Amino acid sequence: GHELAGVCVAVGKKVTKFAKGDHVGVGCFVDSCLECKNCMAGEEQYCEKGMVGTYGAEDKYGRATHGKGFESMGTFGGYTSQMVIHERFAFKVPKSYPLEMAGPLMCAAITMYDPLKFFGAKAGMRVGIAGLGGLGMMGVKLGKAIGCEVTVLSRTDAKRDYALKKLGADKYVAMGDADQVKKAAASLDLILDTVSANHDVTAYLPLLDVSGKVIVLGLCTEPHAVPQLPLIFKRQGIQGSVIGGIKNTQEVVDLCAEKKIYPEIKVVPVKEVNSIYEKLHKSNDAGIRYVLDIGNTLTEEAFTAAISAPPPDFTVEAAPPTVQELVSTLKVYLQQIAFFSFGLFFGMYIMHGWHKHLERRQ
């Protein structure tokens, strides 16, 4: 609901950026204060007073309201046949670009493009993409378009062919294979970590060269335990990034149109929205962005069916552990056994010495 594309049907009399008939995109936020230093610098996503999200957010500044009588309601996103937005927060989509593919550019593409640009990605830079879902897939394509040497980092070898042959990545490292990780040591300058499941971000540090950085993009819920020594002795860093501002989002839309960079999508009818939520909650191994066909399938019948349907089932089975995780667990168990054995041996030694001492006293 926070990345959408459509056709402009009307504009206000003061609008200069758009005209009726233009193809328009809307991203992850629809307003910000427009007064703080970050907004003035074109980084509205870091608005000091808080941006207004496209979906489920409070209308803080009066430019995201639904109209008279609905001022107290939050934003509803793209789950609607029409949307009114301030021109500052909309993007022009070139008509040469397929409209059904434009929505993901306002989220997945800008989330990858913004840190690539900020951290100086250029031809020849060695960039790693950790995770090959909707974000990672766009990261590979954008990195290649910029001229970077792109390495995909994934848990297993399952996506190797997809990454190398279909997406055009240069290299692939299965993080669960210790030999592959060892061979890739110090081979990257920048890693974009798109993994949203809780994981060990420090597992990527050995792959970084001196002054390399890991940029975390996935919304993990548990804190990371970070050792300082690799950061100190190799001048490495772990930083974060979130989507991008209006200027950079328009840049990446134009870049994708120019270079013919397209996300992997599947257009689906509105009636399938709950099943799509369930699929995405379990995994998105194919990196597909599901596009709801609002214009053709959001009917009164479909709407009634959607709101009366049971909520999505968000239960999910735990993923099987990787070889690396099994080895780490085994090491912990062996350490515990060794510690227990040492303690038992030491205790028996003390008891034996005490027994000898008593015998001598007798």
PDB file of C-alpha atoms in Angstrom, residues 28 105-116 135 142 192 194 217 241-244 252 289:
ATOM      1  CA  CYS A  28       6.599   5.469   1.089  1.00  0.00           C
ATOM      2  CA  LEU A 105      10.714   1.654  -7.885  1.00  0.00           C
ATOM      3  CA  MET A 106       9.354   3.962  -5.164  1.00  0.00           C
ATOM      4  CA  CYS A 107      10.330   1.483  -2.434  1.00  0.00           C
ATOM      5  CA  ALA A 108      12.683  -1.326  -3.449  1.00  0.00           C
ATOM      6  CA  ALA A 109      14.677   0.646  -6.032  1.00  0.00           C
ATOM      7  CA  ILE A 110      15.141   3.805  -3.953  1.00  0.00           C
ATOM      8  CA  THR A 111      15.982   1.789  -0.817  1.00  0.00           C
ATOM      9  CA  MET A 112      18.946   0.337  -2.716  1.00  0.00           C
ATOM     10  CA  TYR A 113      19.842   3.378  -4.831  1.00  0.00           C
ATOM     11  CA  ASP A 114      20.048   5.888  -1.981  1.00  0.00           C
ATOM     12  CA  PRO A 115      22.857   4.121  -0.041  1.00  0.00           C
ATOM     13  CA  LEU A 116      24.658   3.253  -3.294  1.00  0.00           C
ATOM     14  CA  LEU A 135      15.224  -5.393  -2.359  1.00  0.00           C
ATOM     15  CA  LEU A 142      21.157  -1.097 -10.014  1.00  0.00           C
ATOM     16  CA  LEU A 192      23.973  -3.676   1.448  1.00  0.00           C
ATOM     17  CA  THR A 194      18.641  -6.386   2.981  1.00  0.00           C
ATOM     18  CA  LEU A 217      18.408  -1.973   5.335  1.00  0.00           C
ATOM     19  CA  SER A 241      19.745   3.732   5.623  1.00  0.00           C
ATOM     20  CA  VAL A 242      16.027   4.107   4.951  1.00  0.00           C
ATOM     21  CA  ILE A 243      14.344   4.611   1.553  1.00  0.00           C
ATOM     22  CA  GLY A 244      15.344   7.987   0.009  1.00  0.00           C
ATOM     23  CA  VAL A 252      16.256   6.248  -9.734  1.00  0.00           C
ATOM     24  CA  ARG A 289       6.861  -7.846  -6.042  1.00  0.00           C
TER      25      ARG A 289
END
